[in-house]
XYZ file of C-alpha atoms in Angstrom:
580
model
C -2.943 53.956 28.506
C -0.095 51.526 27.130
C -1.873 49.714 24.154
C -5.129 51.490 23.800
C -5.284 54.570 21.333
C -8.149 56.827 21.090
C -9.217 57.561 17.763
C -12.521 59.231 17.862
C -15.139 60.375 20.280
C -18.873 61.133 19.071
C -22.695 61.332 20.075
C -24.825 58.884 18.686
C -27.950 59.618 21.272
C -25.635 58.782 23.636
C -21.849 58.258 24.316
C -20.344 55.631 22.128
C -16.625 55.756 21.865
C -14.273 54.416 19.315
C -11.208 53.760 19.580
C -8.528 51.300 17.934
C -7.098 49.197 20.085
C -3.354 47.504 19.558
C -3.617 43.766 20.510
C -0.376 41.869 21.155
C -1.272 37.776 22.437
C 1.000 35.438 23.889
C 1.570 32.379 21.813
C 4.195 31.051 23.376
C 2.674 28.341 25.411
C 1.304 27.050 22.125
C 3.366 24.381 19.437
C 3.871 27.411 17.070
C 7.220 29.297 15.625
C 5.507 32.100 16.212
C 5.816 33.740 20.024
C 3.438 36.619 19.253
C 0.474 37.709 17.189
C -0.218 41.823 16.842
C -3.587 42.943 15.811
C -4.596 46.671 15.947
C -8.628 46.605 16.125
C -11.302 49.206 15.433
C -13.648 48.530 18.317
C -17.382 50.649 19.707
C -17.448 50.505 23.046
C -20.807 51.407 24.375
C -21.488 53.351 27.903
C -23.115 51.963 31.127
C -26.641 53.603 29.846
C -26.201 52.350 25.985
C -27.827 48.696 25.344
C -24.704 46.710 24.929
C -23.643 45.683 21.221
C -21.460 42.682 22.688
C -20.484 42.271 18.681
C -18.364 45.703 18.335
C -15.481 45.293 20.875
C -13.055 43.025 21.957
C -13.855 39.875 24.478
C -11.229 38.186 27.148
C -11.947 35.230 24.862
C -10.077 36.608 21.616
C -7.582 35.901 23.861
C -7.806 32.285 24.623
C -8.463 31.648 21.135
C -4.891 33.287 20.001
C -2.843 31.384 22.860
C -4.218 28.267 22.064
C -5.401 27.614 18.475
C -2.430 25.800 16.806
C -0.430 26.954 13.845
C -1.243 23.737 11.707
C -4.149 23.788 12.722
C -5.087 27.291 10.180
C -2.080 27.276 8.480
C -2.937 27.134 4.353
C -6.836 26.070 4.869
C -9.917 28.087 4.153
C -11.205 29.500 7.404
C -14.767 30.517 8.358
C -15.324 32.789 11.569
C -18.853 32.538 12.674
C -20.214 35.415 15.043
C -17.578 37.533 13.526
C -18.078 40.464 15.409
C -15.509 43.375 15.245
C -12.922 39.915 12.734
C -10.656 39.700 15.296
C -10.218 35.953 15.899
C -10.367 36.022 11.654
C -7.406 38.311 11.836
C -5.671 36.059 14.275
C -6.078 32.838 11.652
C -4.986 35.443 8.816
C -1.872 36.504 10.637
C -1.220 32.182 11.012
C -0.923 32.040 7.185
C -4.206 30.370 6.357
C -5.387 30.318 2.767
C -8.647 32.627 2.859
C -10.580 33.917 5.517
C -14.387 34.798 5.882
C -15.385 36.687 8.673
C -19.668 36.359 9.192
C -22.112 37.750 11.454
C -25.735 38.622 11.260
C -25.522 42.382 12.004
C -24.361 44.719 9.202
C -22.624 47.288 11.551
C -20.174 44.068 11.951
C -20.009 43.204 8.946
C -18.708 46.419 7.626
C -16.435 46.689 10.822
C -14.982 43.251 9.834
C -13.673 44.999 6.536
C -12.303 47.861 8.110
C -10.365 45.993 10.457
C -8.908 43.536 7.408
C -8.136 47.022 5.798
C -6.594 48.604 8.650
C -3.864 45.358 8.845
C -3.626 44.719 5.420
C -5.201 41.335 5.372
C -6.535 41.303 1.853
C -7.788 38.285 1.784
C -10.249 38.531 4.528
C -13.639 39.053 3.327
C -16.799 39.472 5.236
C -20.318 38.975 4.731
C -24.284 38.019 6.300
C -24.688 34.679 7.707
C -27.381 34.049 9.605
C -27.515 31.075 11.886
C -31.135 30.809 12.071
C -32.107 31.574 8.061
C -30.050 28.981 5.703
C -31.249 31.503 2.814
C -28.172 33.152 4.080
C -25.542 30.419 4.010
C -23.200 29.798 1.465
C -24.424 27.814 -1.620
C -21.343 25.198 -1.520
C -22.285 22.639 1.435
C -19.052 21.404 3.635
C -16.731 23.964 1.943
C -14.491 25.034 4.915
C -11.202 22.880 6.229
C -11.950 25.269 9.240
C -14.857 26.888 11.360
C -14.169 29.397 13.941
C -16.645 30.775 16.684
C -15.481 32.474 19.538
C -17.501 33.497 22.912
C -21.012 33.022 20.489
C -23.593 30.625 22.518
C -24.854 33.001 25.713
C -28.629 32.968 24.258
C -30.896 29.871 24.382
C -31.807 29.852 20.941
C -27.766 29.854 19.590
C -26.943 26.112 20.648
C -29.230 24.780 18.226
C -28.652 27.481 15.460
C -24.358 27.522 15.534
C -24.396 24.159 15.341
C -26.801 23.967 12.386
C -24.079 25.943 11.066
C -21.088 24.588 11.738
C -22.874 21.504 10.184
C -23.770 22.694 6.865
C -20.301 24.796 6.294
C -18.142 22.131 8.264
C -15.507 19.883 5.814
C -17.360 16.149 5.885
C -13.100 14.818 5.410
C -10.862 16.207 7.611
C -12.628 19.427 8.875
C -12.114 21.127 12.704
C -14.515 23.401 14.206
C -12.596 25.528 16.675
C -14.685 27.120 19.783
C -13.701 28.925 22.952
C -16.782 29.119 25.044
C -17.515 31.108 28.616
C -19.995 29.004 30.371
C -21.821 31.784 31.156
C -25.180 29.217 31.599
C -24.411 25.573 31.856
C -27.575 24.508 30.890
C -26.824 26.664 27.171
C -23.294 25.508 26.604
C -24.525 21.749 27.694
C -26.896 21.918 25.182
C -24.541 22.943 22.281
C -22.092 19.864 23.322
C -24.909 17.615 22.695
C -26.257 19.192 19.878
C -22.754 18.821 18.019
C -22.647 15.100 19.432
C -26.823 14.551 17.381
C -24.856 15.840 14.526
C -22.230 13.194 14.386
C -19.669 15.134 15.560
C -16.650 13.892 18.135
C -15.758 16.650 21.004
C -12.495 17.277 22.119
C -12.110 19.795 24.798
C -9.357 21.283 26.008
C -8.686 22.728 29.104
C -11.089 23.583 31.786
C -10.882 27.187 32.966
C -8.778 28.683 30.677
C -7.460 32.251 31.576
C -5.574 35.130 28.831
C -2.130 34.697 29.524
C -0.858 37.712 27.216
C -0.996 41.300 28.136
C -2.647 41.471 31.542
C -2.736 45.024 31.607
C -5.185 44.719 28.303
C -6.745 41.808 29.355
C -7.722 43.551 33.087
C -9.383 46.765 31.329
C -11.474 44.355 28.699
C -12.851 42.306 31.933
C -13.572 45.482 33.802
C -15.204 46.902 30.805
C -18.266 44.442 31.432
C -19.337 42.803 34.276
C -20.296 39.393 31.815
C -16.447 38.470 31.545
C -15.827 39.275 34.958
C -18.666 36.110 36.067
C -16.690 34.011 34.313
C -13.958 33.913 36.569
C -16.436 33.395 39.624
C -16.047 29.931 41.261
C -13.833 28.789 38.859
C -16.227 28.508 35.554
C -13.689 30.415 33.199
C -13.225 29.901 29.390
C -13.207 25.889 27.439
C -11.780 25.277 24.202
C -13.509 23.343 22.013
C -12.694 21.236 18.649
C -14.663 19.012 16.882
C -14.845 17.505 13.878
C -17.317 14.828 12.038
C -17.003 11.220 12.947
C -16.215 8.770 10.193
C -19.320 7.486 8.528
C -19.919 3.942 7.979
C -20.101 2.293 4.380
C -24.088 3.007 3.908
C -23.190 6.389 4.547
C -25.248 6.615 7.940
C -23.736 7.590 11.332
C -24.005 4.993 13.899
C -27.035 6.153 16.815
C -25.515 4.145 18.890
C -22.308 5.927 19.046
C -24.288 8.991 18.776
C -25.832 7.801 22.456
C -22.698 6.807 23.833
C -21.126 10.244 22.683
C -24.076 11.790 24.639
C -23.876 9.999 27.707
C -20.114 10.556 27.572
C -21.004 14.449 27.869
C -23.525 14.352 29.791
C -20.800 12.879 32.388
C -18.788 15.672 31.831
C -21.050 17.989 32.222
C -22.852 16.471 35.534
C -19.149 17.358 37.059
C -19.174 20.987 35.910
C -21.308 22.353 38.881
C -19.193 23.873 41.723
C -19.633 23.460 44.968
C -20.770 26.466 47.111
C -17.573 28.070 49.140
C -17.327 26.299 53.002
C -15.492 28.235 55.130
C -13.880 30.472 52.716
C -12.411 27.319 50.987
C -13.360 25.640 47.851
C -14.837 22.246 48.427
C -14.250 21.094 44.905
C -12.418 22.455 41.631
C -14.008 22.392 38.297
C -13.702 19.073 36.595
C -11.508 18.623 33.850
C -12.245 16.523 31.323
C -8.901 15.375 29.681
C -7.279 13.655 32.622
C -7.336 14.095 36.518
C -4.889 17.224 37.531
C -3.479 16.393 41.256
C -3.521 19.472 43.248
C 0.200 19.799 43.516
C 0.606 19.631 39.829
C -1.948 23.210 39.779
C 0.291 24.691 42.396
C 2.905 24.380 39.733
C 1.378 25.861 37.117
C 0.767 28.990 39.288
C 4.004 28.870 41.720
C 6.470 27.313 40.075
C 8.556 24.093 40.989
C 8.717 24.128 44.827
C 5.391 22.603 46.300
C 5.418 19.797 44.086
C 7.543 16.528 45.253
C 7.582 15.469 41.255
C 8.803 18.270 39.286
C 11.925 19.338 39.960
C 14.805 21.902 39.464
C 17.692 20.220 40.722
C 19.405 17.089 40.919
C 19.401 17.017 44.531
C 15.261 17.015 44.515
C 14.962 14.784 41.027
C 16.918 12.035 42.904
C 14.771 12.424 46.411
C 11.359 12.048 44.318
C 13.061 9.459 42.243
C 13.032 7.266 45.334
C 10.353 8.493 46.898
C 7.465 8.645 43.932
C 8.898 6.634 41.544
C 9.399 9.163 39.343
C 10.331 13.061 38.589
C 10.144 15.484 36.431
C 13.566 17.192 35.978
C 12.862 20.454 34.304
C 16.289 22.471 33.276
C 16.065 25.840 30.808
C 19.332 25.911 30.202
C 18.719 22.417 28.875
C 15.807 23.445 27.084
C 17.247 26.594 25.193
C 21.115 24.913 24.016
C 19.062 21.954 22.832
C 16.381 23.048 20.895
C 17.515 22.254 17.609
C 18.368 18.712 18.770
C 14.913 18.362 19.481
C 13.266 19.481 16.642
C 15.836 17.043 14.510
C 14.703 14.230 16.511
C 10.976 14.681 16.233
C 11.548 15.300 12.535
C 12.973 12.451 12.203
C 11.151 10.093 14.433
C 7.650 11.725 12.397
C 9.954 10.458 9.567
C 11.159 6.853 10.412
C 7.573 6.331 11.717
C 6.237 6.385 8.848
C 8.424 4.543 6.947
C 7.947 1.488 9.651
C 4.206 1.661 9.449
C 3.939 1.757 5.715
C 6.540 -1.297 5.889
C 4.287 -3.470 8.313
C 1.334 -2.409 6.490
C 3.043 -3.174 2.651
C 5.332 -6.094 3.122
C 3.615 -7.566 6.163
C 0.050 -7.630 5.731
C -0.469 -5.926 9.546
C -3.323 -2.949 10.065
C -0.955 -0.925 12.339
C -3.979 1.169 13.936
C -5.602 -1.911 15.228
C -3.110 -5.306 15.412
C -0.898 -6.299 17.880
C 2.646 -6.990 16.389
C 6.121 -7.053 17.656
C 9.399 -6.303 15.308
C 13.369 -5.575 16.420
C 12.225 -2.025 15.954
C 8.650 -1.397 16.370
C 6.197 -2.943 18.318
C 2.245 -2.297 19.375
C 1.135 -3.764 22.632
C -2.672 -3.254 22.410
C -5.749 -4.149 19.978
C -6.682 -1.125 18.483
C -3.970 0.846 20.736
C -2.789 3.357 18.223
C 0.108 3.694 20.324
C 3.839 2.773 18.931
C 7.001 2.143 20.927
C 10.081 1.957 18.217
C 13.888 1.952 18.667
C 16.684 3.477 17.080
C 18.921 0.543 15.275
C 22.521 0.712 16.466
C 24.517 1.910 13.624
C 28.113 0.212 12.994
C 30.795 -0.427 10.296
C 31.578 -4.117 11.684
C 27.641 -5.596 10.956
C 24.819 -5.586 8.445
C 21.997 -4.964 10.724
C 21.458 -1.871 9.638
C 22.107 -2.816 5.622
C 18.304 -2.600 5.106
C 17.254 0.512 7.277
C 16.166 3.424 4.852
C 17.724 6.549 5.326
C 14.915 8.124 7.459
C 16.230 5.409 10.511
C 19.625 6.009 9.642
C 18.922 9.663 10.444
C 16.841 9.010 13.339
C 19.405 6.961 15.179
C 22.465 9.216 14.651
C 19.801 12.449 15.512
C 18.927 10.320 18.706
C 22.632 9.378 20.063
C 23.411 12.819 20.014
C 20.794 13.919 22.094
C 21.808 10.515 24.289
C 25.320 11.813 24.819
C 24.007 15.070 26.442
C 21.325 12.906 28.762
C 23.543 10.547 29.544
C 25.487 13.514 31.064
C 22.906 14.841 32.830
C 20.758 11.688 34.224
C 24.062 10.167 35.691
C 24.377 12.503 38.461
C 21.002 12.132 39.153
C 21.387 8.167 39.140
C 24.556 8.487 41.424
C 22.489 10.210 44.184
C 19.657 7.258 43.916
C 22.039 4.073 43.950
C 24.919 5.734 46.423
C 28.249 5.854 46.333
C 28.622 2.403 47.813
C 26.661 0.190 45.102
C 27.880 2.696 42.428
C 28.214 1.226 39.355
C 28.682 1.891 35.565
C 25.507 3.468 34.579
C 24.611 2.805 30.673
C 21.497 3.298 28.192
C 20.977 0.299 27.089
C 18.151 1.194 24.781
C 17.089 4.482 22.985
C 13.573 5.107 20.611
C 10.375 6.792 20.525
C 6.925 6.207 21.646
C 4.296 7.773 19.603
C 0.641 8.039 20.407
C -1.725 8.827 16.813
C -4.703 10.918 17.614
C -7.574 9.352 19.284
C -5.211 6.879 20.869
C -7.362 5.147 23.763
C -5.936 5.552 26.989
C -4.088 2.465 28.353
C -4.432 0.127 31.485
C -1.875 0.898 34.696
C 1.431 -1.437 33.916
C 5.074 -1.484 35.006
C 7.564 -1.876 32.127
C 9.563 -4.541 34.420
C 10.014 -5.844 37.583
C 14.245 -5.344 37.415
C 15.167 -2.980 40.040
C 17.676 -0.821 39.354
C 16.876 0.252 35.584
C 15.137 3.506 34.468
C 13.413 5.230 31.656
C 14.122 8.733 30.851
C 11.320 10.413 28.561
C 12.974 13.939 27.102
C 9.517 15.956 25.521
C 9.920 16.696 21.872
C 7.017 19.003 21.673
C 5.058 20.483 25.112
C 2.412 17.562 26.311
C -0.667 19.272 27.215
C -3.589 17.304 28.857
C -5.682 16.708 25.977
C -2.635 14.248 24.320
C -2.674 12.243 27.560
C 0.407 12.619 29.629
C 1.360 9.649 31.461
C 0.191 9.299 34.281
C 1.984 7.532 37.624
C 0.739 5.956 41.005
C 3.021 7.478 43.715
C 5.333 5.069 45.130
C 4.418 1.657 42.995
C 7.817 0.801 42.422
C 7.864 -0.171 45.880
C 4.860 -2.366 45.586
C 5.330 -6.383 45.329
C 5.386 -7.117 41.469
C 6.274 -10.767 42.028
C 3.354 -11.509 44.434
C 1.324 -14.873 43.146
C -1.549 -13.082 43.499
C -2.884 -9.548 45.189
C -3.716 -9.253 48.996
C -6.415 -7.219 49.811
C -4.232 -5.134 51.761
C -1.749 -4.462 48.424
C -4.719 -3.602 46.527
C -6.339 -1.150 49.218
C -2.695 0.273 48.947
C -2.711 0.537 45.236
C -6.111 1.915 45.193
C -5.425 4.752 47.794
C -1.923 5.624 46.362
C -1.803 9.280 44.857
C -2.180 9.229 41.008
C -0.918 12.608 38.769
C -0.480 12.648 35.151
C 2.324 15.684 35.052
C 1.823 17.851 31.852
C 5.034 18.486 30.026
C 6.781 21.324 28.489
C 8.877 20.732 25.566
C 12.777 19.300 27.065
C 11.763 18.412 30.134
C 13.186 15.383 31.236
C 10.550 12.746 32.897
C 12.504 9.798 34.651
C 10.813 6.934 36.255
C 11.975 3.695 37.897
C 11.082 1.085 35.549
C 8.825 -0.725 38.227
C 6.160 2.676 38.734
C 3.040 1.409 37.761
C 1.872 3.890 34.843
C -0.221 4.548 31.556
C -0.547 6.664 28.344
C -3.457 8.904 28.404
C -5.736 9.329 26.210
C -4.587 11.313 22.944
C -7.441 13.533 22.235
C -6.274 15.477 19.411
C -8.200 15.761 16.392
C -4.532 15.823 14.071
C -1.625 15.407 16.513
C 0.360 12.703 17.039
C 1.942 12.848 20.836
C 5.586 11.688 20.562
C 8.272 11.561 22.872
C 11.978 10.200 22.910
C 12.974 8.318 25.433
C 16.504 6.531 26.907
C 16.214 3.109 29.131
C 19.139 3.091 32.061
C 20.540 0.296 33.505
C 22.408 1.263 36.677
C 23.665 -2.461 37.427
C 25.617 -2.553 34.854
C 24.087 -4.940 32.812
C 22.826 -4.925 29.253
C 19.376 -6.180 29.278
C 15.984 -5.209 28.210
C 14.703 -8.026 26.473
C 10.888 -7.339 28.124
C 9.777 -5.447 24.703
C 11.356 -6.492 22.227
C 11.348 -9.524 19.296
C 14.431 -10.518 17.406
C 12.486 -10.444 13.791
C 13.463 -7.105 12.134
C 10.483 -5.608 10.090
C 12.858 -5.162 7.277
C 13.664 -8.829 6.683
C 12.193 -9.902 3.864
């Protein structure tokens, strides 16, 4: 059928057919220019009463790895695929521009399929050869040699968990590297075991999403799973695909990794992992869902994911239901396509040049100022940090005018950033007002105005932060617009329904307020790039955790006032960082 071509049939004691199979994966739910990814693949596919070869076909997760793997990630660095099998997922990293690929396994018939494959898509620079996980006679002389380390769908034996991650290890970048897995968790006890053999090795784990599914062809993706009954288990009570990245910790100045971060890496995992198990089915309903690791998923926020906007009371499609959960929650999520698709060049402009200004800002408090912006707390006019070791930035765009010098010092990249950001404030402004009309009424109606505009940027391995309101002045709300799509492992915010309407001005907590706060609904709504998250500035909320190895996580956002006034003086000092 459609995307399968048969290329030969033959007798090798018994039926073994080969065929070469046209792969076309979704990529756009990943950060990447490019939407798709088209791989035609020489595959053996071996009949019920052949001993399976798992190494000369195509697995479901090839797929995960395509939709989810990040162009930066490969782009222009030296990639090693372990567990190569038929180069697929090396063909994938060829076809997102990186440097050089390798494609290894330890059986020869894969080896030589791995060439044929580069051949038959005219990725010349893929190369393939023995490694070994178990022998290091057959690793490659050069120690710590690859930026990047791929294995995909490789630990379903108990002896691999040890042996890949000996590896990965020895071939890993020390600086820098990322070792990029997707897993089936096929046994937990195996794929628990790998996790904490990576940890011994002084690695940090970052996983992404629990129970990932293909999203590309199904049609493809339905005839690999029914191929094998292996890939098939996976989908059974909800244990799916993981994807996994790691990369070595920073070593301290003796050159040693710390054991006791070691341990608390361990136990960390081990907590994950005692949350794994799924409970048996009661009634024909799921007790519990498999535990996700990144940051608790409300079950409304799933319904979305599979049926769209209407069964969630935070993410919205109109202005009639942003304004209802507005008042209701706290907070929406106003999610417009048309929106999205007329201003997507806007939005790439304004994360350019927020990446930009940031870094000018940082290297300014860091040169002129004497301040170690990943751990101080400071507070400028433009920038400030709130936390000790918070790695988490809130920074404004400085009006721009011809009457006054306060923007005679600003270097060019927050000239651009501010005259990048008002234009994408002009088109918000637009479409927040209605939505602010509907919450304050006709009656109190008055002149609705942003009376601030920046950026909050997380840097990777940003901690997550402690529940907070921005204010206690009713009446004013912030409007985040998503630069880039949020998914859970950067740590979207997160919000406790209804905690606007809680008392911020109380002398102290009742036990009743804090039973309240404690029962209150919590959901930390993933974002797609342009979606437009508004929240009254009283909703108690935090940043989650940004687990990324090499992302930042930023975000613009625009503070309303709908009284009328001009005031937010909550954040921000009068000392510009480019005094001298």
């Amino acid at each position: 059928h459609d995307g399968f071509i048969l290329t030969t049939f033959k007798v090798v004691d018994d039926m073994v057919l080969e065929l070469i199979t046209r792969l076309e994966i979704d990529r756009t739910s990943s950060v990447s220019e490019e939407n798709s990814i088209k791989v035609n693949v020489r595959e053996e596919r071996d009949c019920d009463n052949v001993p399976l070869r798992t190494g000369l076909r195509v697995w479901s997760a090839s797929f995960i790895f395509g939709e989810n793997v990040l162009l930066d990630e490969i782009e222009n660095k030296k990639v090693l695929e372990l567990g190569a099998g038929t180069g697929v997922n090396g063909l994938i990293c060829a076809k997102l521009n990186a440097s050089s690929v390798v494609c290894s396994d330890v059986d020869i018939k894969s080896v030589n399929l791995c060439v044929t494959n580069a051949m038959l898509n005219k990725e010349f620079d893929v190369v393939s050869r023995i490694i070994d996980w178990g022998d290091r006679n057959t690793y490659f002389e050069k120690r710590n040699a690859f930026p990047v380390i791929v294995a995909v769908d490789v630990v379903y034996l108990e002896e691999q968990p040890k042996q890949l991650a000996n590896c990965v290890e020895y071939h890993l970048c020390k600086e820098n590297g990322t070792f990029l897995c997707v897993c089936g968790v096929r046994k937990r006890e195996y794929f628990e075991t790998f996790l904490l053999e990576l940890a011994k090795r002084g690695m940090e784990v970052y996983f992404d999403e629990v129970g990932l599914l293909p999203k590309s062809n199904r049609e493809q993706v339905e005839e690999i799973r029914s191929n094998h009954k292996h890939d098939e288990e996976l989908l059974e009570d909800g244990k799916g695909y993981r994807m996994i990245r790691a990369r070595f910790k920073k070593i301290g100045s003796k050159g040693e990794s710390n054991e006791e971060e070691v341990e608390e890496e361990e136990e960390a995992l081990a907590g994950f992992l005692d949350d794994l198990d799924i409970d048996d089915n009661v009634g024909g309903m799921k007790k519990q869902r498999a535990y996700d690791v990144l940051t608790s998923s409300s079950d409304d926020e799933m319904s979305a994911d599979r049926n769209g906007t209407e069964d969630v009371p935070f993410l919205c499609a109109t202005v009639e239901s942003s304004s209802k959960s507005l008042l209701r929650n706290g907070f929406c999520v106003f999610r417009d396509e048309h929106f999205t698709q007329t201003q997507a060049e806007v939005l790439e402009k304004v994360h350019s040049h927020c990446e930009s200004y940031l870094n000018d800002l940082l290297e300014r408090c860091e040169s002129h100022h004497g301040i170690k912006y990943d751990t101080d707390i400071f507070r400028f006019k433009e920038i400030c940090s709130r936390a000790m070791n918070g790695k988490r930035y809130d920074f404004q765009a400085t009006k721009i005018s011809p009457v006054d010098d306060e923007a005679k010092n600003l270097p060019e990249s927050g000239k651009a950033f501010a005259e990048c950001l008002q234009t994408l404030a002009n088109v918000i402004e637009r479409k927040c007002e209605r939505i602010f009309e509907k919450v304050t009424g006709e009656e109190k109606r008055k002149k609705i105005t942003i009376v601030n505009r920046g950026c909050v940027t997380s840097l990777p391995k940003a901690p997550e932060q402690h529940f907070h309101a921005d204010g206690r002045k009713e009446g004013m709300y912030n409007c985040f617009v998503a630069l880039r799509d949020v998914p859970k492992i950067q740590g979207p915010t997160e919000f406790i329904f209804g905690s606007h309407k809680f008392d911020h001005d109380a002398p102290h907590e009742t036990t009743k307020a804090r039973k309240k706060r404690e029962k209150a609904k919590r959901a930390a709504p993933k974002l797609r790039k342009g979606d437009i998250l508004l929240y009254d500035y009283r909703t108690l909320h935090r940043g989650g955790e940004n687990k990324r190895c090499h992302d930042r996580r930023a975000i613009s956002y625009f503070l309303f006032d709908t009284n009328g006034d001009i005031g937010d003086t909550w954040n921000f000092e009068d000392a510009s960082v480019w005094d001298d």
